[in-house]
CSV table of C-alpha atoms in Angstrom, one decimal:
chain,number,residue,atom,x,y,z
A,1,UNK,CA,43.8,-157.6,-85.7
A,2,UNK,CA,44.0,-154.8,-87.7
A,3,UNK,CA,45.3,-154.9,-91.4
A,4,UNK,CA,49.1,-153.1,-90.6
A,5,UNK,CA,49.3,-156.2,-87.9
A,6,UNK,CA,48.5,-159.0,-90.5
A,7,UNK,CA,50.5,-157.1,-93.4
A,8,UNK,CA,53.6,-157.0,-90.5
A,9,UNK,CA,53.2,-160.6,-89.6
A,10,UNK,CA,53.2,-161.5,-94.2
A,11,UNK,CA,56.3,-159.1,-94.0
A,12,UNK,CA,58.2,-161.0,-90.9
A,13,UNK,CA,57.2,-164.5,-92.7
A,14,UNK,CA,59.2,-163.8,-95.8
A,15,UNK,CA,61.6,-160.9,-94.5
A,16,UNK,CA,60.0,-158.6,-96.6
A,17,UNK,CA,61.5,-154.8,-96.5
A,18,UNK,CA,59.3,-152.1,-97.2
A,19,UNK,CA,61.3,-151.2,-100.2
A,20,UNK,CA,60.7,-154.3,-101.6
A,21,UNK,CA,56.9,-154.4,-101.3
A,22,UNK,CA,56.3,-150.7,-102.5
A,23,UNK,CA,58.3,-151.8,-105.9
A,24,UNK,CA,57.0,-154.3,-107.0
A,25,UNK,CA,53.0,-152.9,-106.3
A,26,UNK,CA,54.8,-149.0,-108.0
A,27,UNK,CA,54.0,-147.0,-105.0
A,28,UNK,CA,56.5,-145.1,-102.6
A,29,UNK,CA,58.1,-146.8,-99.4
A,30,UNK,CA,56.3,-144.5,-97.3
A,31,UNK,CA,52.7,-145.5,-98.3
A,32,UNK,CA,54.0,-149.4,-97.9
A,33,UNK,CA,55.5,-148.2,-93.9
A,34,UNK,CA,52.2,-146.1,-93.4
A,35,UNK,CA,49.9,-149.6,-94.3
A,36,UNK,CA,53.1,-151.4,-91.3
A,37,UNK,CA,52.4,-148.7,-88.7
A,38,UNK,CA,48.3,-148.2,-89.1
A,39,UNK,CA,48.2,-144.7,-90.3
A,40,UNK,CA,47.3,-145.8,-93.6
A,41,UNK,CA,45.1,-148.2,-95.0
A,42,UNK,CA,43.9,-149.4,-98.6
A,43,UNK,CA,40.6,-149.4,-100.1
A,44,UNK,CA,37.7,-152.4,-100.1
A,45,UNK,CA,37.8,-151.2,-104.1
A,46,UNK,CA,42.1,-151.0,-104.7
A,47,UNK,CA,43.9,-153.4,-106.5
A,48,UNK,CA,46.5,-153.2,-103.6
A,49,UNK,CA,44.8,-156.3,-101.5
A,50,UNK,CA,45.2,-158.3,-104.1
A,51,UNK,CA,48.9,-156.9,-105.6
A,52,UNK,CA,50.1,-157.8,-102.0
A,53,UNK,CA,48.5,-161.6,-101.6
A,54,UNK,CA,50.1,-161.9,-105.2
A,55,UNK,CA,53.8,-161.0,-104.0
A,56,UNK,CA,53.6,-162.8,-101.0
A,57,UNK,CA,52.4,-165.9,-102.6
A,58,UNK,CA,54.7,-165.3,-105.7
A,59,UNK,CA,57.7,-165.4,-103.0
A,60,UNK,CA,56.9,-167.8,-100.5
A,61,UNK,CA,58.9,-170.3,-102.9
A,62,UNK,CA,60.0,-172.7,-100.0
A,63,UNK,CA,57.8,-175.2,-98.4
A,64,UNK,CA,58.3,-174.4,-94.6
A,65,UNK,CA,57.5,-170.4,-96.1
A,66,UNK,CA,53.8,-171.8,-97.0
A,67,UNK,CA,53.6,-173.8,-93.9
A,68,UNK,CA,54.6,-170.6,-91.6
A,69,UNK,CA,51.8,-168.1,-94.1
A,70,UNK,CA,49.0,-171.4,-92.8
A,71,UNK,CA,50.2,-171.1,-89.0
A,72,UNK,CA,49.9,-167.1,-89.6
A,73,UNK,CA,46.5,-167.0,-91.2
A,74,UNK,CA,45.4,-169.9,-89.1
A,75,UNK,CA,44.9,-172.9,-91.7
A,76,UNK,CA,45.8,-176.3,-91.5
A,77,UNK,CA,49.3,-176.2,-92.1
A,78,UNK,CA,49.6,-177.6,-95.9
A,79,UNK,CA,51.9,-177.3,-99.1
A,80,UNK,CA,49.4,-175.0,-101.0
A,81,UNK,CA,49.9,-174.0,-105.4
A,82,UNK,CA,50.4,-170.1,-105.8
A,83,UNK,CA,47.1,-169.4,-107.0
A,84,UNK,CA,45.4,-170.7,-104.4
A,85,UNK,CA,47.8,-169.3,-101.7
A,86,UNK,CA,47.0,-166.3,-103.9
A,87,UNK,CA,43.3,-166.9,-103.2
A,88,UNK,CA,43.8,-167.6,-99.0
A,89,UNK,CA,46.2,-164.7,-98.0
A,90,UNK,CA,44.1,-161.9,-100.4
A,91,UNK,CA,40.8,-163.4,-98.4
A,92,UNK,CA,42.3,-163.2,-95.1
A,93,UNK,CA,43.5,-160.3,-95.7
A,94,UNK,CA,39.9,-159.0,-96.6
A,95,UNK,CA,38.2,-160.1,-94.1
A,96,UNK,CA,39.8,-156.4,-92.3
A,97,UNK,CA,37.3,-153.7,-91.7
A,98,UNK,CA,39.4,-151.4,-95.0
A,99,UNK,CA,37.0,-148.2,-96.1
A,100,UNK,CA,34.4,-148.9,-99.1
A,101,UNK,CA,35.2,-146.4,-100.9
A,102,UNK,CA,31.3,-146.8,-102.9
A,103,UNK,CA,30.5,-145.3,-99.3
A,104,UNK,CA,32.5,-142.5,-100.3
A,105,UNK,CA,31.0,-141.8,-103.6
A,106,UNK,CA,27.7,-141.8,-102.3
A,107,UNK,CA,28.1,-139.7,-99.5
A,108,UNK,CA,29.4,-136.9,-102.0
A,109,UNK,CA,27.1,-137.9,-104.9
A,110,UNK,CA,24.1,-136.6,-102.1
A,111,UNK,CA,25.9,-134.1,-100.6
A,112,UNK,CA,25.6,-132.7,-104.4
A,113,UNK,CA,22.4,-133.6,-105.2
A,114,UNK,CA,21.1,-132.0,-101.7
A,115,UNK,CA,18.8,-129.5,-102.3
A,116,UNK,CA,15.8,-129.3,-99.6
A,117,UNK,CA,15.9,-126.1,-98.5
A,118,UNK,CA,14.8,-127.3,-94.0
A,119,UNK,CA,12.4,-124.3,-94.0
A,120,UNK,CA,10.1,-126.7,-96.5
A,121,UNK,CA,10.5,-129.5,-93.9
A,122,UNK,CA,9.5,-127.3,-91.1
A,123,UNK,CA,6.7,-126.1,-92.4
A,124,UNK,CA,5.4,-130.2,-93.2
A,125,UNK,CA,6.2,-130.8,-89.8
A,126,UNK,CA,5.8,-128.8,-87.0
A,127,UNK,CA,1.9,-128.4,-86.2
A,128,UNK,CA,2.6,-132.8,-85.5
A,129,UNK,CA,5.8,-131.7,-83.5
A,130,UNK,CA,3.9,-129.3,-81.5
A,131,UNK,CA,1.3,-131.6,-80.0
A,132,UNK,CA,2.3,-133.6,-76.9
A,133,UNK,CA,1.8,-137.1,-77.2
A,134,UNK,CA,0.2,-139.8,-74.8
A,135,UNK,CA,2.3,-139.2,-71.0
A,136,UNK,CA,3.9,-142.5,-69.6
A,137,UNK,CA,3.3,-143.6,-66.0
A,138,UNK,CA,4.6,-140.9,-63.1
A,139,UNK,CA,6.8,-141.9,-60.8
A,140,UNK,CA,8.5,-138.8,-60.2
A,141,UNK,CA,8.7,-138.7,-63.6
A,142,UNK,CA,7.5,-140.9,-66.5
A,143,UNK,CA,8.2,-143.8,-68.2
A,144,UNK,CA,7.5,-145.6,-71.1
A,145,UNK,CA,7.5,-149.2,-71.8
A,146,UNK,CA,9.4,-150.5,-75.1
A,147,UNK,CA,10.0,-149.6,-78.4
A,148,UNK,CA,6.3,-147.3,-78.9
A,149,UNK,CA,7.3,-145.9,-75.4
A,150,UNK,CA,10.3,-144.9,-76.7
A,151,UNK,CA,9.5,-143.4,-79.7
A,152,UNK,CA,6.2,-141.6,-77.8
A,153,UNK,CA,8.8,-140.2,-75.0
A,154,UNK,CA,11.2,-139.1,-76.8
A,155,UNK,CA,8.8,-136.7,-79.1
A,156,UNK,CA,7.4,-135.5,-75.7
A,157,UNK,CA,11.3,-134.5,-75.0
A,158,UNK,CA,11.3,-132.5,-78.0
A,159,UNK,CA,8.1,-130.7,-77.1
A,160,UNK,CA,9.4,-129.2,-73.8
A,161,UNK,CA,12.2,-127.7,-76.8
A,162,UNK,CA,9.8,-126.7,-79.6
A,163,UNK,CA,8.2,-125.4,-76.5
A,164,UNK,CA,10.4,-122.8,-75.4
A,165,UNK,CA,10.6,-119.9,-75.8
A,166,UNK,CA,14.0,-119.2,-76.1
A,167,UNK,CA,16.8,-121.7,-79.0
A,168,UNK,CA,18.6,-122.8,-76.4
A,169,UNK,CA,21.2,-126.4,-76.6
A,170,UNK,CA,20.4,-130.0,-77.3
A,171,UNK,CA,22.9,-132.9,-76.6
A,172,UNK,CA,22.3,-136.1,-77.5
A,173,UNK,CA,24.3,-139.2,-77.7
A,174,UNK,CA,23.3,-142.4,-77.9
A,175,UNK,CA,24.7,-145.9,-78.6
A,176,UNK,CA,22.1,-148.6,-79.0
A,177,UNK,CA,20.6,-150.5,-81.9
A,178,UNK,CA,18.2,-147.7,-84.6
A,179,UNK,CA,15.7,-150.1,-85.2
A,180,UNK,CA,13.2,-147.8,-83.5
A,181,UNK,CA,12.7,-145.3,-85.8
A,182,UNK,CA,15.2,-145.7,-88.7
A,183,UNK,CA,13.1,-148.6,-89.9
A,184,UNK,CA,9.7,-146.6,-89.3
A,185,UNK,CA,9.0,-144.3,-92.0
A,186,UNK,CA,6.5,-141.8,-91.0
A,187,UNK,CA,8.3,-141.2,-87.4
A,188,UNK,CA,11.3,-141.0,-88.8
A,189,UNK,CA,9.8,-138.4,-90.8
A,190,UNK,CA,8.3,-136.1,-87.7
A,191,UNK,CA,11.3,-137.6,-85.7
A,192,UNK,CA,13.8,-135.2,-88.8
A,193,UNK,CA,12.0,-133.0,-89.0
A,194,UNK,CA,11.2,-132.0,-85.4
A,195,UNK,CA,15.2,-131.6,-85.5
A,196,UNK,CA,15.3,-129.3,-88.6
A,197,UNK,CA,12.1,-127.0,-86.8
A,198,UNK,CA,15.0,-126.4,-83.7
A,199,UNK,CA,17.5,-126.2,-86.2
A,200,UNK,CA,15.5,-123.6,-88.1
A,201,UNK,CA,14.2,-121.8,-84.5
A,202,UNK,CA,18.1,-121.2,-83.7
A,203,UNK,CA,18.6,-124.4,-81.7
A,204,UNK,CA,22.2,-126.2,-80.8
A,205,UNK,CA,22.3,-129.4,-81.1
A,206,UNK,CA,25.8,-131.5,-80.6
A,207,UNK,CA,25.1,-135.4,-81.4
A,208,UNK,CA,28.0,-137.6,-80.6
A,209,UNK,CA,27.7,-140.7,-82.6
A,210,UNK,CA,28.8,-144.1,-81.9
A,211,UNK,CA,31.9,-145.2,-84.5
A,212,UNK,CA,33.8,-147.9,-84.1
A,213,UNK,CA,36.7,-148.7,-86.7
A,214,UNK,CA,34.1,-149.5,-89.2
A,215,UNK,CA,34.8,-146.5,-91.5
A,216,UNK,CA,30.9,-147.5,-93.1
A,217,UNK,CA,29.1,-146.7,-89.3
A,218,UNK,CA,30.8,-143.1,-89.6
A,219,UNK,CA,29.5,-143.3,-93.2
A,220,UNK,CA,25.9,-144.2,-92.5
A,221,UNK,CA,25.2,-141.9,-89.7
A,222,UNK,CA,27.0,-139.0,-91.8
A,223,UNK,CA,24.8,-139.8,-94.6
A,224,UNK,CA,21.2,-140.4,-92.3
A,225,UNK,CA,21.6,-136.8,-90.5
A,226,UNK,CA,22.6,-135.0,-94.3
A,227,UNK,CA,19.3,-133.2,-93.8
A,228,UNK,CA,19.9,-131.7,-90.8
A,229,UNK,CA,23.8,-131.2,-90.9
A,230,UNK,CA,22.7,-129.1,-93.9
A,231,UNK,CA,21.2,-126.5,-91.1
A,232,UNK,CA,24.4,-125.7,-90.3
A,233,UNK,CA,22.9,-125.9,-86.8
A,234,UNK,CA,24.6,-129.2,-85.4
A,235,UNK,CA,28.9,-130.2,-84.5
A,236,UNK,CA,29.4,-134.3,-84.5
A,237,UNK,CA,31.3,-136.2,-81.9
A,238,UNK,CA,32.3,-139.4,-82.4
A,239,UNK,CA,34.4,-140.8,-78.4
A,240,UNK,CA,37.7,-142.1,-79.5
A,241,UNK,CA,37.7,-144.6,-76.9
A,242,UNK,CA,34.7,-146.1,-77.7
A,243,UNK,CA,33.9,-150.5,-77.7
A,244,UNK,CA,30.9,-152.4,-78.0
A,245,UNK,CA,28.9,-153.1,-74.7
A,246,UNK,CA,26.3,-155.6,-73.6
A,247,UNK,CA,24.6,-152.5,-72.5
A,248,UNK,CA,23.2,-149.6,-74.3
A,249,UNK,CA,23.4,-145.9,-73.5
A,250,UNK,CA,20.3,-143.7,-74.5
A,251,UNK,CA,21.3,-139.7,-72.7
A,252,UNK,CA,19.4,-136.9,-74.8
A,253,UNK,CA,19.5,-133.6,-72.3
A,254,UNK,CA,18.2,-130.3,-72.6
A,255,UNK,CA,19.8,-128.7,-69.8
A,256,UNK,CA,17.5,-127.3,-67.2
A,257,UNK,CA,14.5,-128.1,-68.8
A,258,UNK,CA,14.4,-132.3,-69.5
A,259,UNK,CA,15.8,-135.1,-70.1
A,260,UNK,CA,15.5,-138.8,-71.8
A,261,UNK,CA,17.0,-141.6,-70.8
A,262,UNK,CA,17.6,-145.6,-70.7
A,263,UNK,CA,19.8,-148.7,-70.6
A,264,UNK,CA,19.1,-151.6,-72.3
A,265,UNK,CA,20.4,-154.7,-73.8
A,266,UNK,CA,20.6,-154.7,-77.6
A,267,UNK,CA,18.4,-157.1,-78.7
A,268,UNK,CA,15.6,-157.0,-75.8
A,269,UNK,CA,14.4,-153.3,-77.3
A,270,UNK,CA,10.9,-154.2,-76.7
A,271,UNK,CA,11.6,-154.9,-72.7
A,272,UNK,CA,13.3,-151.2,-72.3
A,273,UNK,CA,12.3,-149.4,-69.5
A,274,UNK,CA,12.4,-145.0,-71.1
A,275,UNK,CA,12.9,-142.8,-68.4
A,276,UNK,CA,11.9,-138.8,-69.0
A,277,UNK,CA,12.9,-136.8,-66.6
A,278,UNK,CA,12.3,-133.1,-65.6
A,279,UNK,CA,13.4,-132.7,-61.7
A,280,UNK,CA,15.8,-129.7,-62.1
A,281,UNK,CA,18.3,-131.1,-59.9
A,282,UNK,CA,18.6,-134.7,-61.6
A,283,UNK,CA,18.3,-132.5,-65.4
A,284,UNK,CA,21.4,-131.3,-64.0
A,285,UNK,CA,23.0,-134.1,-62.9
A,286,UNK,CA,22.5,-136.5,-66.0
A,287,UNK,CA,24.0,-132.3,-67.8
A,288,UNK,CA,27.1,-133.3,-66.3
A,289,UNK,CA,27.3,-136.8,-66.9
A,290,UNK,CA,26.9,-135.7,-70.6
A,291,UNK,CA,29.9,-132.6,-70.9
A,292,UNK,CA,32.2,-134.4,-68.3
A,293,UNK,CA,31.3,-137.6,-72.2
A,294,UNK,CA,31.5,-135.2,-74.7
A,295,UNK,CA,34.9,-133.6,-72.7
A,296,UNK,CA,36.3,-137.9,-74.2
A,297,UNK,CA,35.0,-136.6,-77.5
A,298,UNK,CA,35.8,-135.7,-80.8
A,299,UNK,CA,34.8,-133.3,-83.9
A,300,UNK,CA,33.3,-136.0,-85.9
A,301,UNK,CA,33.5,-132.7,-88.9
A,302,UNK,CA,32.8,-128.5,-88.1
A,303,UNK,CA,30.3,-127.7,-90.5
A,304,UNK,CA,30.9,-124.4,-90.0
A,305,UNK,CA,28.7,-120.7,-91.6
A,306,UNK,CA,29.6,-119.9,-95.3
A,307,UNK,CA,31.8,-116.1,-94.7
A,308,UNK,CA,32.2,-117.0,-91.0
A,309,UNK,CA,35.8,-116.2,-89.2
A,310,UNK,CA,35.4,-120.4,-88.8
A,311,UNK,CA,35.7,-121.4,-91.4
A,312,UNK,CA,38.1,-118.9,-93.1
A,313,UNK,CA,40.5,-119.9,-91.1
A,314,UNK,CA,40.2,-124.0,-91.4
A,315,UNK,CA,41.2,-123.4,-95.1
A,316,UNK,CA,43.7,-121.3,-93.8
A,317,UNK,CA,45.4,-124.6,-91.1
A,318,UNK,CA,44.2,-126.8,-93.5
A,319,UNK,CA,45.7,-125.8,-95.9
A,320,UNK,CA,49.0,-124.5,-93.4
A,321,UNK,CA,49.6,-128.3,-92.6
A,322,UNK,CA,52.0,-129.4,-94.8
A,323,UNK,CA,51.4,-133.1,-96.6
A,324,UNK,CA,50.6,-135.0,-100.1
A,325,UNK,CA,46.8,-134.0,-100.9
A,326,UNK,CA,44.1,-134.4,-104.0
A,327,UNK,CA,41.8,-131.5,-105.2
A,328,UNK,CA,39.2,-132.9,-107.3
A,329,UNK,CA,36.8,-129.5,-108.6
A,330,UNK,CA,35.2,-128.5,-111.1
A,331,UNK,CA,37.6,-125.2,-111.8
A,332,UNK,CA,40.9,-124.3,-110.8
A,333,UNK,CA,42.2,-123.2,-107.7
A,334,UNK,CA,42.4,-119.5,-106.1
A,335,UNK,CA,45.9,-120.6,-104.6
A,336,UNK,CA,46.2,-120.5,-108.7
A,337,UNK,CA,44.8,-117.4,-109.5
A,338,UNK,CA,46.8,-113.5,-109.5
A,339,UNK,CA,45.7,-111.3,-107.1
A,340,UNK,CA,44.8,-108.9,-109.6
A,341,UNK,CA,43.1,-111.1,-111.1
A,342,UNK,CA,40.6,-112.3,-108.2
A,343,UNK,CA,40.1,-108.3,-107.0
A,344,UNK,CA,39.5,-107.7,-110.8
A,345,UNK,CA,36.5,-110.9,-110.3
A,346,UNK,CA,34.9,-109.7,-106.4
A,347,UNK,CA,34.6,-106.0,-107.9
A,348,UNK,CA,32.8,-106.9,-110.8
A,349,UNK,CA,30.5,-109.2,-109.1
A,350,UNK,CA,30.5,-106.1,-106.2
A,351,UNK,CA,31.3,-108.9,-103.4
A,352,UNK,CA,30.9,-107.1,-100.2
A,353,UNK,CA,33.6,-109.4,-98.2
A,354,UNK,CA,36.3,-108.3,-100.4
A,355,UNK,CA,38.5,-107.5,-98.1
A,356,UNK,CA,38.0,-109.6,-96.3
A,357,UNK,CA,38.9,-113.0,-99.1
A,358,UNK,CA,42.1,-111.0,-100.2
A,359,UNK,CA,42.9,-111.3,-97.4
A,360,UNK,CA,42.2,-114.4,-96.9
A,361,UNK,CA,43.8,-115.4,-100.5
A,362,UNK,CA,47.0,-113.6,-99.2
A,363,UNK,CA,47.5,-116.6,-96.7
A,364,UNK,CA,45.9,-119.6,-98.5
A,365,UNK,CA,47.9,-118.8,-101.4
A,366,UNK,CA,50.9,-117.6,-99.4
A,367,UNK,CA,51.1,-121.3,-97.4
A,368,UNK,CA,49.9,-123.5,-100.5
A,369,UNK,CA,53.4,-122.1,-102.7
A,370,UNK,CA,55.1,-122.2,-99.6
A,371,UNK,CA,53.9,-126.4,-99.3
A,372,UNK,CA,55.6,-127.1,-103.1
A,373,UNK,CA,58.3,-127.0,-101.7
A,374,UNK,CA,58.8,-130.7,-99.8
A,375,UNK,CA,55.0,-132.2,-101.2
A,376,UNK,CA,53.0,-132.7,-103.8
A,377,UNK,CA,50.3,-131.3,-104.8
A,378,UNK,CA,47.5,-132.6,-107.5
A,379,UNK,CA,44.9,-130.6,-108.6
A,380,UNK,CA,42.5,-132.5,-110.4
A,381,UNK,CA,40.5,-130.6,-113.2
A,382,UNK,CA,37.2,-130.9,-115.5
A,383,UNK,CA,38.0,-128.1,-118.7
A,384,UNK,CA,34.5,-126.5,-120.6
A,385,UNK,CA,33.4,-126.1,-123.5
A,386,UNK,CA,34.9,-123.2,-125.3
A,387,UNK,CA,31.5,-122.9,-126.5
A,388,UNK,CA,30.3,-122.9,-122.7
A,389,UNK,CA,32.8,-119.5,-122.2
A,390,UNK,CA,31.9,-117.7,-125.0
A,391,UNK,CA,28.9,-118.8,-127.1
A,392,UNK,CA,26.5,-117.4,-123.4
A,393,UNK,CA,25.5,-121.4,-123.0
A,394,UNK,CA,26.9,-122.2,-119.4
A,395,UNK,CA,28.4,-119.4,-117.4
A,396,UNK,CA,32.2,-121.5,-115.5
A,397,UNK,CA,31.8,-121.2,-112.1
A,398,UNK,CA,35.2,-119.4,-109.8
A,399,UNK,CA,35.6,-122.2,-107.0
A,400,UNK,CA,35.3,-119.7,-104.1
A,401,UNK,CA,32.3,-121.3,-101.8
A,402,UNK,CA,33.1,-119.6,-98.9
A,403,UNK,CA,32.0,-116.5,-100.8
A,404,UNK,CA,28.8,-117.3,-100.0
A,405,UNK,CA,27.6,-115.7,-103.8
A,406,UNK,CA,28.0,-117.7,-106.8
A,407,UNK,CA,31.3,-115.8,-109.1
A,408,UNK,CA,31.5,-116.5,-113.1
A,409,UNK,CA,34.4,-116.4,-115.3
A,410,UNK,CA,34.6,-113.9,-118.5
A,411,UNK,CA,36.2,-115.6,-120.7
A,412,UNK,CA,38.9,-113.4,-121.0
A,413,UNK,CA,39.8,-113.7,-117.1
A,414,UNK,CA,39.5,-117.3,-117.4
A,415,UNK,CA,42.7,-117.3,-119.7
A,416,UNK,CA,44.1,-115.5,-117.5
A,417,UNK,CA,43.2,-117.8,-114.6
A,418,UNK,CA,44.6,-121.3,-117.1
A,419,UNK,CA,47.9,-118.7,-118.0
A,420,UNK,CA,48.7,-118.7,-113.9
A,421,UNK,CA,47.9,-122.5,-113.9
A,422,UNK,CA,50.5,-123.5,-116.8
A,423,UNK,CA,52.9,-121.3,-115.0
A,424,UNK,CA,52.2,-123.4,-111.9
A,425,UNK,CA,52.9,-126.5,-113.5
A,426,UNK,CA,56.6,-125.4,-115.3
A,427,UNK,CA,57.9,-123.5,-111.5
A,428,UNK,CA,56.8,-126.5,-109.2
A,429,UNK,CA,57.6,-129.8,-109.9
A,430,UNK,CA,55.0,-130.9,-106.8
A,431,UNK,CA,52.4,-129.6,-108.8
A,432,UNK,CA,50.0,-131.2,-111.0
A,433,UNK,CA,47.2,-130.4,-113.4
A,434,UNK,CA,45.0,-133.9,-114.5
A,435,UNK,CA,42.2,-133.2,-116.6
A,436,UNK,CA,38.9,-135.1,-116.1
A,437,UNK,CA,36.2,-135.8,-117.8
A,438,UNK,CA,34.4,-134.9,-114.6
A,439,UNK,CA,34.0,-134.1,-111.0
A,440,UNK,CA,32.9,-136.1,-108.2
A,441,UNK,CA,29.7,-135.3,-108.1
A,442,UNK,CA,28.2,-131.9,-110.0
A,443,UNK,CA,28.0,-129.0,-107.9
A,444,UNK,CA,30.9,-130.8,-105.3
A,445,UNK,CA,34.3,-130.5,-104.9
A,446,UNK,CA,37.0,-132.3,-102.7
A,447,UNK,CA,39.9,-131.6,-101.0
A,448,UNK,CA,42.2,-134.4,-99.2
A,449,UNK,CA,45.9,-134.3,-97.4
A,450,UNK,CA,47.5,-137.4,-96.6
A,451,UNK,CA,47.6,-138.0,-93.0
A,452,UNK,CA,45.8,-134.3,-92.1
A,453,UNK,CA,42.1,-134.1,-93.2
A,454,UNK,CA,39.2,-133.4,-95.4
A,455,UNK,CA,37.1,-130.7,-97.0
A,456,UNK,CA,34.3,-131.2,-99.2
A,457,UNK,CA,32.5,-128.0,-100.2
A,458,UNK,CA,29.2,-127.9,-101.7
A,459,UNK,CA,28.3,-124.7,-103.8
A,460,UNK,CA,24.7,-124.7,-104.8
A,461,UNK,CA,22.5,-123.3,-102.2
A,462,UNK,CA,21.9,-124.5,-99.8
A,463,UNK,CA,26.4,-123.6,-99.8
A,464,UNK,CA,27.6,-125.9,-96.9
A,465,UNK,CA,31.7,-126.6,-96.3
A,466,UNK,CA,32.2,-130.0,-93.9
A,467,UNK,CA,36.0,-130.2,-92.5
A,468,UNK,CA,36.8,-133.5,-91.4
A,469,UNK,CA,39.3,-135.2,-89.6
A,470,UNK,CA,38.6,-137.7,-88.3
A,471,UNK,CA,41.9,-140.4,-89.2
A,472,UNK,CA,39.8,-143.4,-90.7
A,473,UNK,CA,37.7,-140.5,-92.4
A,474,UNK,CA,40.4,-139.5,-94.0
A,475,UNK,CA,42.3,-142.4,-95.2
A,476,UNK,CA,39.4,-143.3,-96.7
A,477,UNK,CA,38.6,-139.9,-98.5
A,478,UNK,CA,42.7,-140.1,-99.7
A,479,UNK,CA,42.1,-143.3,-100.7
A,480,UNK,CA,39.1,-142.3,-102.9
A,481,UNK,CA,41.0,-139.8,-104.7
A,482,UNK,CA,43.5,-141.9,-105.0
A,483,UNK,CA,41.3,-144.6,-106.9
A,484,UNK,CA,39.6,-141.4,-108.7
A,485,UNK,CA,43.2,-140.4,-110.2
A,486,UNK,CA,43.7,-143.9,-111.0
A,487,UNK,CA,40.9,-144.6,-113.1
A,488,UNK,CA,41.6,-141.4,-114.9
A,489,UNK,CA,43.1,-141.4,-119.1
A,490,UNK,CA,47.1,-141.0,-118.7
A,491,UNK,CA,46.9,-138.2,-121.6
A,492,UNK,CA,45.1,-136.2,-118.9
A,493,UNK,CA,47.7,-137.1,-116.3
A,494,UNK,CA,51.0,-136.5,-118.8
A,495,UNK,CA,52.1,-133.5,-117.5
A,496,UNK,CA,53.1,-131.6,-120.7
A,497,UNK,CA,50.1,-133.1,-122.9
A,498,UNK,CA,47.8,-131.6,-120.1
A,499,UNK,CA,49.8,-127.6,-120.8
A,500,UNK,CA,49.0,-128.4,-124.1
A,501,UNK,CA,45.6,-129.5,-123.6
A,502,UNK,CA,45.5,-126.2,-122.0
A,503,UNK,CA,47.6,-123.3,-124.2
A,504,UNK,CA,44.7,-124.8,-127.0
A,505,UNK,CA,41.6,-124.2,-125.1
A,506,UNK,CA,43.3,-120.5,-123.7
A,507,UNK,CA,43.7,-120.5,-128.0
A,508,UNK,CA,40.0,-121.4,-129.1
A,509,UNK,CA,38.6,-119.1,-126.9
A,510,UNK,CA,40.3,-116.0,-128.2
A,511,UNK,CA,39.8,-117.3,-131.4
A,512,UNK,CA,36.0,-117.6,-130.8
A,513,UNK,CA,36.0,-113.6,-129.0
A,514,UNK,CA,37.8,-112.0,-131.6
């Protein structure tokens, strides 16, 4: 039973409306409606669960109501005091799988701090990867036994790709327990390095992740393979129809060259029989099997090349979807920047894609203003110090990582953008700007739209964009943004005080640049 079903049961027992619960929690009734229909779930770290439990414990005033709640929860019927009933309800709701926003914070920090160039890993690993492991028993294919055999078999499978003169495609899927490689650090380094080497040689990798409703599993998989994702050569997928099984399957394929496959019981890896197949007809049949499976999957995330048409299209599509959203960044959004100012900045930096970026800005800013007519958009911004703009101590970057080069404001350019931001605040009630002492992670900005998706940009080399539309991931990031904003000081969220703070900064910049 998921959170939405448990909430519905509690509401039905006490005859509580969405509006009544929303009012008690000081949230919009539409949020309660989304909790009830399962399109949103409170995060594990939010105060909502405690507030919901308190609300229902407070409203269960009659003995029959308390007994009914006990029956719904599945505990012996008893007449409980309010505090005891609250704790039982809270524990029952907490037992549901819900997004842990601490994992989002960890993921964003790891993305922001990622500095290792895949080229360095390639030089360390390539010589090891070229060495062909010892062959297994040959019976129309090669057979490898147990965990050690699986390790040797996978490396030999990858060696076929390493020796291939032309880069091709690597198809990977496994729902086996990851113990066979994750806890052997030497082997893990070799496996990861080999895959990165292949990516740097031009191989494209399709990887189907095993994910259930548990967002923790999804984030762990993304975190684990982050260095490989940073190469930009991986397309990760997930299967929405996946269910837990007693039997686990691994299927790795290099079309027209080789396949590695096995089926196991999860707890009996030592008895595994692993098959490395090079017979062309069987490889072709297994390739077809993988492709049929892939057709039932969806992209877990998209990682387009910086500056590509795909990247600009994804950003524009994201902007076009009408929904409430948050952006947490180190600089004002280009959607609030005047076009003539952006054109001047691009010319000053001699950006090669100037015309492409200007066309992108025109479409994106138009869509942004159109969405403000019916949807709320909140930008969270970290204001720089006056000294960082006027004394040359630090340069303030412009939020335009899709350009593929770092761009910076002059003091006057920053003032012009801030003046435009103030105009947006005065023109659109649905536009909010909050001031924060820090962003989510140095070098990263996040944009999330409710029930639409997430965009994560890493602005420092290697520059990467992650576009995510998995509903559970979107929900987790949205909860993370809400919690981040809830922790901001009140004066940083009040419109008039925010405008005053920006105007004071503008006056200080002008006073220091005369």
